[in-house]
Tab-separated table of C-alpha atoms in Angstrom:
chain	number	residue	atom	x	y	z
S	1	MET	CA	72.208	-124.137	124.409
S	2	PRO	CA	75.866	-124.586	125.493
S	3	LYS	CA	78.144	-125.861	122.771
S	4	GLN	CA	79.585	-129.359	123.205
S	5	LEU	CA	82.348	-129.363	120.601
S	6	PHE	CA	83.373	-125.739	120.200
S	7	GLY	CA	84.906	-123.815	123.055
S	8	THR	CA	86.108	-120.213	123.118
S	9	ASP	CA	88.929	-121.110	120.728
S	10	GLY	CA	87.574	-123.885	118.525
S	11	VAL	CA	87.597	-127.623	119.159
S	12	ARG	CA	90.345	-128.987	121.426
S	13	GLY	CA	91.289	-132.516	122.385
S	14	THR	CA	93.697	-135.419	122.004
S	15	PRO	CA	94.308	-136.561	118.421
S	16	GLY	CA	92.720	-139.943	117.729
S	17	ARG	CA	90.115	-139.505	120.462
S	18	TYR	CA	86.731	-137.831	120.246
S	19	PRO	CA	86.295	-135.068	119.155
S	20	LEU	CA	89.547	-135.323	117.189
S	21	ASP	CA	88.929	-138.882	116.001
S	22	ASP	CA	88.927	-139.503	112.264
S	23	ALA	CA	85.169	-139.841	111.933
S	24	THR	CA	84.336	-136.613	113.756
S	25	LEU	CA	87.003	-134.717	111.841
S	26	TYR	CA	85.585	-135.960	108.536
S	27	TRP	CA	82.050	-134.927	109.446
S	28	MET	CA	83.329	-131.625	110.772
S	29	GLY	CA	84.960	-130.902	107.424
S	30	ARG	CA	81.917	-132.090	105.524
S	31	SER	CA	79.534	-129.976	107.620
S	32	VAL	CA	81.669	-126.887	107.061
S	33	GLY	CA	81.771	-127.626	103.339
S	34	GLU	CA	78.006	-128.062	103.130
S	35	TYR	CA	77.457	-124.835	105.046
S	36	LEU	CA	79.686	-122.977	102.585
S	37	ARG	CA	78.077	-124.658	99.561
S	38	ALA	CA	74.707	-123.261	100.629
S	39	ALA	CA	76.077	-119.767	99.928
S	40	GLU	CA	78.321	-120.357	96.900
S	41	PRO	CA	78.712	-123.143	94.336
S	42	ALA	CA	82.466	-123.744	94.555
S	43	PRO	CA	83.907	-122.648	97.921
S	44	THR	CA	87.632	-122.764	98.626
S	45	VAL	CA	88.984	-123.342	102.127
S	46	LEU	CA	92.513	-122.570	103.322
S	47	LEU	CA	94.004	-125.009	105.836
S	48	GLY	CA	97.084	-124.355	107.971
S	49	VAL	CA	98.782	-126.266	110.783
S	50	ASP	CA	101.215	-125.549	113.573
S	51	THR	CA	104.215	-127.815	114.137
S	52	ARG	CA	102.566	-130.682	116.078
S	53	GLU	CA	103.150	-134.033	114.417
S	54	SER	CA	99.405	-134.738	114.433
S	55	GLY	CA	98.591	-131.635	112.378
S	56	PRO	CA	98.882	-132.940	108.798
S	57	HIS	CA	96.704	-135.987	109.500
S	58	ILE	CA	93.977	-133.875	111.117
S	59	ALA	CA	94.137	-131.457	108.195
S	60	GLY	CA	93.828	-134.398	105.790
S	61	ARG	CA	90.708	-135.718	107.465
S	62	MET	CA	89.136	-132.249	107.486
S	63	ALA	CA	90.076	-131.843	103.822
S	64	SER	CA	88.439	-135.168	102.940
S	65	GLY	CA	85.169	-133.987	104.457
S	66	LEU	CA	85.427	-130.616	102.744
S	67	ALA	CA	86.097	-132.206	99.361
S	68	ALA	CA	83.182	-134.646	99.775
S	69	ALA	CA	80.908	-131.627	100.291
S	70	GLY	CA	82.141	-129.973	97.091
S	71	ALA	CA	84.581	-127.500	98.657
S	72	ARG	CA	88.183	-127.219	97.433
S	73	PRO	CA	90.783	-127.441	100.210
S	74	VAL	CA	94.003	-125.451	99.777
S	75	TYR	CA	96.868	-126.356	102.101
S	76	ALA	CA	99.230	-123.700	103.456
S	77	GLY	CA	101.361	-126.091	105.499
S	78	VAL	CA	102.826	-124.637	108.700
S	79	LEU	CA	101.384	-121.165	109.191
S	80	THR	CA	100.323	-119.056	112.144
S	81	THR	CA	96.656	-118.695	113.034
S	82	PRO	CA	96.668	-114.956	112.212
S	83	GLY	CA	98.521	-115.785	108.996
S	84	VAL	CA	95.651	-118.000	107.890
S	85	ALA	CA	93.150	-115.331	108.962
S	86	TYR	CA	94.956	-112.679	106.915
S	87	LEU	CA	95.210	-114.823	103.797
S	88	VAL	CA	91.568	-115.907	103.951
S	89	ARG	CA	90.491	-112.283	103.819
S	90	ALA	CA	93.193	-110.992	101.474
S	91	LEU	CA	92.879	-113.797	98.908
S	92	ASN	CA	89.100	-114.161	99.189
S	93	PHE	CA	88.927	-117.719	100.460
S	94	SER	CA	85.486	-118.861	101.549
S	95	ALA	CA	86.810	-119.890	104.958
S	96	GLY	CA	89.900	-121.034	106.802
S	97	VAL	CA	90.759	-123.961	109.064
S	98	VAL	CA	93.652	-123.831	111.514
S	99	ILE	CA	94.904	-127.043	113.102
S	100	SER	CA	96.451	-125.928	116.376
S	101	ALA	CA	96.049	-126.090	120.142
S	102	SER	CA	97.752	-122.721	120.503
S	103	HIS	CA	99.695	-122.572	123.803
S	104	ASN	CA	98.675	-126.082	124.939
S	105	PRO	CA	101.322	-128.836	125.213
S	106	TYR	CA	102.214	-131.050	122.261
S	107	PRO	CA	99.842	-133.995	122.933
S	108	ASP	CA	96.837	-131.687	122.436
S	109	ASN	CA	95.581	-130.342	119.159
S	110	GLY	CA	92.552	-128.503	117.892
S	111	VAL	CA	90.524	-127.078	115.029
S	112	LYS	CA	89.723	-123.377	114.607
S	113	LEU	CA	87.320	-122.112	111.957
S	114	ILE	CA	87.823	-118.732	110.298
S	115	ALA	CA	85.145	-116.980	108.251
S	116	ARG	CA	85.661	-115.132	104.965
S	117	THR	CA	86.026	-111.906	106.959
S	118	GLY	CA	89.222	-113.194	108.590
S	119	MET	CA	87.389	-113.449	111.916
S	120	LYS	CA	86.353	-116.553	113.804
S	121	PHE	CA	82.998	-118.056	112.968
S	122	PRO	CA	80.258	-116.486	115.128
S	123	ASP	CA	78.906	-118.521	118.032
S	124	ALA	CA	75.574	-119.038	116.241
S	125	ILE	CA	77.252	-120.583	113.187
S	126	GLU	CA	79.402	-122.856	115.336
S	127	GLU	CA	76.275	-123.992	117.174
S	128	ALA	CA	74.532	-124.804	113.883
S	129	LEU	CA	77.575	-126.674	112.570
S	130	GLU	CA	77.833	-128.580	115.820
S	131	GLN	CA	74.274	-129.866	115.505
S	132	HIS	CA	75.028	-131.167	112.005
S	133	ILE	CA	78.209	-132.871	113.204
S	134	LEU	CA	76.624	-134.478	116.265
S	135	ALA	CA	73.685	-135.764	114.222
S	136	ARG	CA	75.986	-137.833	112.029
S	137	GLN	CA	76.634	-141.053	113.883
S	138	GLN	CA	77.394	-143.256	110.881
S	139	PRO	CA	80.985	-144.076	109.885
S	140	PRO	CA	82.408	-141.845	107.152
S	141	PRO	CA	82.665	-143.232	103.606
S	142	ALA	CA	85.637	-145.506	103.008
S	143	GLU	CA	87.643	-143.282	100.706
S	144	PRO	CA	91.324	-142.338	100.534
S	145	GLU	CA	92.454	-139.395	102.621
S	146	THR	CA	92.822	-136.194	100.603
S	147	ARG	CA	96.465	-135.614	99.717
S	148	LEU	CA	97.678	-132.211	100.832
S	149	ASP	CA	100.720	-130.477	99.384
S	150	PRO	CA	101.492	-126.938	100.571
S	151	GLN	CA	100.700	-124.281	98.011
S	152	PRO	CA	103.851	-122.200	97.517
S	153	GLY	CA	103.929	-118.478	98.125
S	154	LEU	CA	101.279	-118.194	100.829
S	155	GLY	CA	103.714	-117.602	103.681
S	156	GLU	CA	105.503	-115.001	101.581
S	157	LYS	CA	102.293	-113.028	101.057
S	158	TYR	CA	101.753	-112.963	104.797
S	159	LEU	CA	105.330	-111.787	105.410
S	160	GLU	CA	104.852	-108.989	102.875
S	161	PHE	CA	101.780	-107.842	104.783
S	162	LEU	CA	103.649	-107.790	108.099
S	163	ALA	CA	106.665	-106.003	106.673
S	164	GLY	CA	104.323	-103.407	105.217
S	165	ARG	CA	103.134	-102.471	108.714
S	166	VAL	CA	106.491	-100.756	109.411
S	167	PRO	CA	106.495	-97.031	108.556
S	168	ALA	CA	109.225	-96.104	106.099
S	169	GLU	CA	110.962	-93.857	108.631
S	170	ALA	CA	111.002	-96.482	111.413
S	171	LYS	CA	114.055	-98.511	110.503
S	172	LEU	CA	114.933	-101.581	112.561
S	173	ALA	CA	118.463	-101.791	111.142
S	174	GLY	CA	120.972	-102.405	113.904
S	175	MET	CA	118.344	-103.383	116.469
S	176	LYS	CA	119.163	-106.627	118.256
S	177	ILE	CA	116.036	-108.622	119.063
S	178	VAL	CA	115.586	-112.062	120.624
S	179	LEU	CA	112.687	-114.161	119.341
S	180	ASP	CA	111.427	-117.206	121.238
S	181	CYS	CA	109.300	-118.967	118.653
S	182	ALA	CA	107.950	-121.677	121.004
S	183	ASN	CA	109.069	-124.323	118.486
S	184	GLY	CA	105.808	-123.466	116.816
S	185	ALA	CA	104.330	-121.853	113.745
S	186	ALA	CA	106.535	-118.741	113.965
S	187	SER	CA	109.789	-120.724	113.959
S	188	ALA	CA	110.628	-119.870	110.344
S	189	LEU	CA	108.427	-116.820	109.795
S	190	GLY	CA	109.525	-114.796	112.827
S	191	PRO	CA	113.286	-114.753	112.225
S	192	GLU	CA	112.772	-114.233	108.480
S	193	LEU	CA	110.466	-111.258	109.086
S	194	PHE	CA	112.774	-109.383	111.437
S	195	ARG	CA	115.900	-110.096	109.399
S	196	ARG	CA	114.056	-108.754	106.381
S	197	LEU	CA	113.308	-105.608	108.381
S	198	GLY	CA	117.020	-105.176	109.110
S	199	ALA	CA	117.153	-106.336	112.718
S	200	GLU	CA	119.871	-108.511	114.175
S	201	VAL	CA	117.941	-111.604	115.238
S	202	VAL	CA	118.815	-114.071	117.969
S	203	ALA	CA	116.332	-116.926	117.582
S	204	ILE	CA	115.566	-119.530	120.243
S	205	GLY	CA	112.789	-122.118	120.383
S	206	ASN	CA	112.945	-122.292	116.601
S	207	ALA	CA	113.785	-125.966	116.008
S	208	PRO	CA	110.417	-127.784	116.002
S	209	ASP	CA	110.498	-131.580	115.928
S	210	GLY	CA	106.747	-132.243	116.080
S	211	ARG	CA	106.756	-132.785	119.839
S	212	ASN	CA	108.565	-129.837	121.423
S	213	ILE	CA	106.038	-127.079	120.739
S	214	ASN	CA	105.586	-124.888	123.870
S	215	ASP	CA	107.906	-127.263	125.757
S	216	GLY	CA	109.718	-125.056	128.262
S	217	CYS	CA	109.674	-122.192	125.794
S	218	GLY	CA	107.382	-119.568	124.320
S	219	SER	CA	104.996	-117.131	125.956
S	220	LEU	CA	104.162	-119.401	128.908
S	221	HIS	CA	107.833	-120.068	129.697
S	222	PRO	CA	109.743	-116.810	129.116
S	223	GLU	CA	112.608	-117.523	131.537
S	224	ARG	CA	115.107	-118.499	128.830
S	225	LEU	CA	114.073	-115.478	126.773
S	226	ARG	CA	114.849	-113.147	129.665
S	227	GLU	CA	118.245	-114.755	130.190
S	228	THR	CA	119.097	-114.495	126.510
S	229	VAL	CA	118.020	-110.850	126.206
S	230	VAL	CA	120.197	-109.808	129.137
S	231	ALA	CA	123.153	-111.997	128.093
S	232	THR	CA	123.201	-110.746	124.495
S	233	GLY	CA	122.501	-107.078	125.246
S	234	ALA	CA	119.411	-107.132	123.049
S	235	ALA	CA	117.075	-104.147	122.880
S	236	LEU	CA	113.961	-106.321	123.043
S	237	GLY	CA	112.833	-109.904	123.503
S	238	VAL	CA	109.616	-111.462	122.212
S	239	ALA	CA	108.032	-114.805	123.080
S	240	PHE	CA	105.261	-116.241	120.920
S	241	ASP	CA	102.980	-119.186	121.621
S	242	GLY	CA	102.539	-122.256	119.433
S	243	ASP	CA	100.335	-120.647	116.793
S	244	ALA	CA	101.803	-117.144	117.268
S	245	ASP	CA	98.557	-115.314	117.918
S	246	ARG	CA	100.030	-113.868	121.111
S	247	ALA	CA	103.302	-112.255	122.150
S	248	VAL	CA	104.843	-111.231	125.450
S	249	PHE	CA	107.960	-109.105	125.802
S	250	VAL	CA	111.168	-108.692	127.765
S	251	SER	CA	112.842	-105.291	127.987
S	252	ALA	CA	116.584	-104.737	127.643
S	253	SER	CA	116.840	-104.710	131.448
S	254	GLY	CA	115.023	-108.032	131.761
S	255	GLN	CA	111.603	-106.696	132.777
S	256	MET	CA	108.679	-108.869	131.703
S	257	VAL	CA	105.880	-107.065	129.851
S	258	ASN	CA	102.663	-108.986	129.234
S	259	GLY	CA	99.566	-107.986	127.289
S	260	ASP	CA	98.554	-105.368	129.862
S	261	GLY	CA	101.839	-103.531	129.397
S	262	THR	CA	101.592	-103.873	125.631
S	263	LEU	CA	98.107	-102.349	125.632
S	264	LEU	CA	99.292	-99.423	127.761
S	265	ALA	CA	102.313	-98.689	125.553
S	266	ALA	CA	100.267	-98.974	122.361
S	267	ALA	CA	97.414	-96.852	123.748
S	268	ARG	CA	99.795	-94.069	124.750
S	269	GLU	CA	101.392	-94.040	121.311
S	270	MET	CA	98.063	-94.135	119.490
S	271	LYS	CA	96.701	-91.338	121.705
S	272	THR	CA	99.736	-89.197	120.877
S	273	ALA	CA	99.292	-89.921	117.180
S	274	GLY	CA	95.571	-89.167	117.364
S	275	THR	CA	94.660	-92.640	116.088
S	276	LEU	CA	93.102	-94.209	119.210
S	277	ARG	CA	89.401	-94.207	118.510
S	278	GLY	CA	86.959	-93.271	121.253
S	279	GLY	CA	89.580	-92.951	123.984
S	280	VAL	CA	88.865	-96.564	124.919
S	281	VAL	CA	90.859	-99.774	125.125
S	282	VAL	CA	89.008	-103.091	125.253
S	283	GLY	CA	90.369	-105.655	127.704
S	284	THR	CA	88.947	-108.642	129.509
S	285	THR	CA	87.839	-109.367	133.036
S	286	MET	CA	91.383	-110.661	133.612
S	287	ALA	CA	93.117	-107.359	132.794
S	288	ASN	CA	95.055	-106.113	135.811
S	289	LEU	CA	93.539	-103.316	137.841
S	290	GLY	CA	96.855	-101.522	137.390
S	291	LEU	CA	96.188	-101.230	133.652
S	292	GLU	CA	92.792	-99.660	134.302
S	293	LEU	CA	94.329	-97.087	136.651
S	294	ALA	CA	97.245	-96.304	134.298
S	295	LEU	CA	94.894	-95.766	131.372
S	296	ALA	CA	92.678	-93.551	133.515
S	297	ALA	CA	95.715	-91.395	134.314
S	298	GLU	CA	96.039	-90.854	130.543
S	299	GLY	CA	92.387	-89.899	130.240
S	300	LEU	CA	91.560	-93.259	128.657
S	301	ARG	CA	88.994	-95.881	129.587
S	302	LEU	CA	89.329	-99.647	129.887
S	303	GLU	CA	86.217	-101.516	128.778
S	304	ARG	CA	86.124	-105.066	130.139
S	305	VAL	CA	84.562	-108.006	128.291
S	306	PRO	CA	84.504	-111.773	128.956
S	307	VAL	CA	87.721	-113.716	128.424
S	308	GLY	CA	88.328	-114.791	124.835
S	309	ASP	CA	89.637	-112.960	121.805
S	310	ARG	CA	86.289	-113.280	120.022
S	311	TYR	CA	84.663	-111.289	122.824
S	312	VAL	CA	87.415	-108.673	122.708
S	313	LEU	CA	86.766	-108.250	118.993
S	314	GLU	CA	83.002	-108.061	119.503
S	315	GLY	CA	83.503	-105.407	122.163
S	316	MET	CA	85.772	-103.399	119.885
S	317	GLN	CA	83.242	-103.512	117.068
S	318	ARG	CA	80.422	-102.527	119.395
S	319	LEU	CA	82.340	-99.534	120.764
S	320	GLY	CA	84.078	-98.520	117.544
S	321	ALA	CA	87.452	-99.125	119.242
S	322	ASN	CA	90.615	-100.058	117.367
S	323	LEU	CA	92.813	-101.385	120.192
S	324	GLY	CA	92.058	-104.296	122.477
S	325	GLY	CA	93.523	-107.468	123.831
S	326	GLU	CA	94.224	-109.870	126.631
S	327	GLN	CA	96.762	-110.109	129.411
S	328	SER	CA	98.087	-113.258	127.723
S	329	GLY	CA	99.526	-111.136	124.893
S	330	HIS	CA	96.716	-111.584	122.378
S	331	ILE	CA	96.490	-107.998	121.054
S	332	ILE	CA	94.168	-106.775	118.294
S	333	PHE	CA	95.187	-103.760	116.216
S	334	LEU	CA	91.933	-103.546	114.304
S	335	ASP	CA	93.171	-100.959	111.808
S	336	ASP	CA	95.708	-103.542	110.638
S	337	HIS	CA	94.205	-106.975	111.192
S	338	THR	CA	91.002	-108.727	112.211
S	339	THR	CA	92.586	-110.866	114.899
S	340	GLY	CA	95.359	-110.925	117.457
S	341	ASP	CA	98.702	-111.489	115.753
S	342	GLY	CA	101.877	-112.086	117.739
S	343	LEU	CA	104.167	-111.206	114.846
S	344	LEU	CA	102.268	-107.996	114.112
S	345	THR	CA	102.357	-107.064	117.801
S	346	ALA	CA	106.102	-107.731	117.867
S	347	VAL	CA	106.598	-105.446	114.870
S	348	LYS	CA	104.539	-102.700	116.508
S	349	MET	CA	106.492	-102.893	119.765
S	350	ALA	CA	109.860	-103.027	118.014
S	351	VAL	CA	108.957	-99.858	116.105
S	352	LEU	CA	107.915	-98.217	119.391
S	353	VAL	CA	111.263	-99.058	121.006
S	354	VAL	CA	113.122	-97.631	118.010
S	355	ARG	CA	111.028	-94.460	118.057
S	356	ARG	CA	110.497	-93.842	121.781
S	357	GLY	CA	113.262	-95.607	123.649
S	358	PRO	CA	113.536	-98.633	125.955
S	359	LEU	CA	110.453	-100.699	126.697
S	360	ASP	CA	110.823	-99.984	130.426
S	361	GLN	CA	110.034	-96.327	129.724
S	362	LEU	CA	107.025	-97.176	127.585
S	363	VAL	CA	105.248	-98.876	130.501
S	364	THR	CA	106.138	-96.456	133.299
S	365	GLY	CA	103.253	-95.842	135.667
S	366	LEU	CA	101.896	-99.374	135.337
S	367	LYS	CA	101.611	-100.709	138.874
S	368	ILE	CA	100.757	-104.378	138.661
S	369	PHE	CA	98.478	-105.408	141.498
S	370	PRO	CA	99.285	-108.875	142.863
S	371	GLN	CA	97.113	-111.365	141.043
S	372	THR	CA	96.792	-115.107	141.005
S	373	ILE	CA	94.792	-117.575	138.968
S	374	LEU	CA	93.992	-120.978	140.439
S	375	ASN	CA	92.663	-123.730	138.177
S	376	VAL	CA	90.262	-126.150	139.842
S	377	PRO	CA	89.417	-129.403	137.984
S	378	VAL	CA	85.648	-129.831	137.930
S	379	ARG	CA	83.239	-132.622	137.065
S	380	ALA	CA	80.471	-130.279	135.880
S	381	LYS	CA	79.963	-126.636	134.972
S	382	PRO	CA	76.843	-125.253	136.676
S	383	PRO	CA	76.661	-121.461	137.082
S	384	LEU	CA	79.141	-120.772	139.859
S	385	GLU	CA	76.906	-118.197	141.531
S	386	THR	CA	74.287	-120.906	142.113
S	387	LEU	CA	76.604	-122.889	144.392
S	388	PRO	CA	75.961	-121.708	147.987
S	389	THR	CA	79.464	-122.388	149.347
S	390	VAL	CA	81.045	-120.580	146.394
S	391	ALA	CA	78.639	-117.640	146.657
S	392	ARG	CA	79.460	-117.195	150.346
S	393	ALA	CA	83.222	-117.291	149.785
S	394	LEU	CA	82.906	-114.819	146.919
S	395	ALA	CA	80.773	-112.403	148.934
S	396	GLU	CA	83.256	-112.455	151.814
S	397	ALA	CA	86.154	-111.658	149.469
S	398	GLU	CA	84.329	-108.821	147.736
S	399	ARG	CA	83.356	-107.215	151.042
S	400	ALA	CA	86.935	-107.334	152.297
S	401	LEU	CA	88.625	-106.091	149.104
S	402	GLY	CA	86.226	-103.290	148.192
S	403	ARG	CA	87.384	-101.146	145.275
S	404	ARG	CA	91.057	-102.044	145.712
S	405	GLY	CA	90.663	-105.584	144.527
S	406	ARG	CA	88.722	-107.872	142.212
S	407	VAL	CA	87.556	-111.471	142.026
S	408	VAL	CA	86.731	-113.148	138.715
S	409	LEU	CA	85.301	-116.667	138.554
S	410	ARG	CA	84.820	-118.427	135.242
S	411	TYR	CA	85.082	-121.790	133.557
S	412	SER	CA	87.724	-122.574	130.965
S	413	GLY	CA	86.266	-122.626	127.482
S	414	THR	CA	88.482	-125.520	126.416
S	415	GLU	CA	89.140	-127.648	129.548
S	416	PRO	CA	87.144	-129.040	132.535
S	417	LEU	CA	88.467	-126.329	134.828
S	418	ALA	CA	87.098	-123.522	136.947
S	419	ARG	CA	89.420	-120.519	137.079
S	420	VAL	CA	89.658	-118.380	140.210
S	421	MET	CA	91.309	-114.992	139.739
S	422	VAL	CA	91.910	-112.752	142.737
S	423	GLU	CA	93.638	-109.386	142.530
S	424	ALA	CA	94.390	-107.032	145.402
S	425	GLU	CA	96.910	-104.531	146.738
S	426	HIS	CA	98.283	-107.003	149.254
S	427	GLU	CA	99.691	-110.421	148.433
S	428	ALA	CA	98.316	-111.931	151.639
S	429	ASP	CA	94.759	-111.059	150.601
S	430	VAL	CA	95.298	-112.545	147.153
S	431	GLU	CA	96.529	-115.828	148.590
S	432	HIS	CA	93.888	-116.087	151.315
S	433	PHE	CA	90.815	-115.382	149.208
S	434	SER	CA	91.916	-117.315	146.126
S	435	ARG	CA	92.494	-120.442	148.201
S	436	ALA	CA	89.223	-120.039	150.090
S	437	ILE	CA	87.183	-119.702	146.893
S	438	ALA	CA	89.043	-122.517	145.137
S	439	GLU	CA	88.371	-124.807	148.102
S	440	ALA	CA	84.689	-123.906	147.994
S	441	ILE	CA	84.570	-124.909	144.340
S	442	ARG	CA	86.385	-128.189	145.039
S	443	VAL	CA	83.905	-129.059	147.753
S	444	ALA	CA	80.943	-128.298	145.491
S	445	ILE	CA	81.944	-129.685	142.077
S	446	GLY	CA	85.593	-130.764	142.220
S	447	ALA	CA	86.657	-133.596	139.926
């Protein structure tokens, strides 16, 4: 059955309101703790937060539930989502909890669960946990909130891992790089990492105040990054999102490079090095048709999977692939890490620029087909193909576009939205068909 609490990236909402109210958070923590206790007598759970002011309280409520179930919570403080994932696996924690709403604006927050493997909990486990949580209607016990003090040294272990991904011969000394940290979890870690690697760092979006995360900065708002790269003569610019599991880039000339460009550059390098397994790159249904054609010109194949990093990872495991990701900049280098990591991706791309030259050259041959995504607020989420007006509009678009265009319809996994993606050679076709399909959805199920 469809999950009610967990979306494609954990539980999202407004702090203080269901499902991020105190009672639900307590029972969420307790259900996770009980699940872990069924497999081991004394589980330990690592908790990390991004820079939203609501994070520590949410972590405290989760920790109270965990402790009541007999699990020991360990608090990392502010840490990136991939940082928690790495430490869970490297230090043998039973599980991890990340308090973050990723790229969403400050008023939102969320809870992500990470298994001992460093990967997100499988859908089946989340479904089972959800049933336990929803069955508990009674108020939580009246007990003091678990006090959380960050355990020292955890962030340092993560930085050591990232620094170790740089080959000894690939020095970053003298490289000027601009980092837009989105006023999020990478605000301290990102500049420290690249300075440690010898780069000259210009940091922006690195002064979090609890409410400015993703506010006009970061991967969704790269305009200031582009301006700063060009103005400072930097060799590369990187923009992270709030929990730093994604990264997008700006070349020295000011060209924007999203996850599609990153996948192409990385695939070419890995093919040359003989390390790209299976000649395949895993992307999502949202990957630009231009990426598919550019990879084909290299003798490589793009395998598409549903949107969501968990589905990218599942596809990679199924195919034995070691490179995959999303247009948003969530890139998985499976030989290095179990999840998309913006800081790791930034290190990889910086090394590529040092070794191979400007980023513009690394993405030559990538023709980006015009693409738009329209978000339609909806009051329900029936299968879109069952709605007659939507099916007719979709069929008309597919007939007209043929093989030189694509239409992807899907619901958001975290919001009451239907997403309409249209991609084609000509901008006029993109605009016409995206609006026609979006209108059909509004008529049928618009909020």
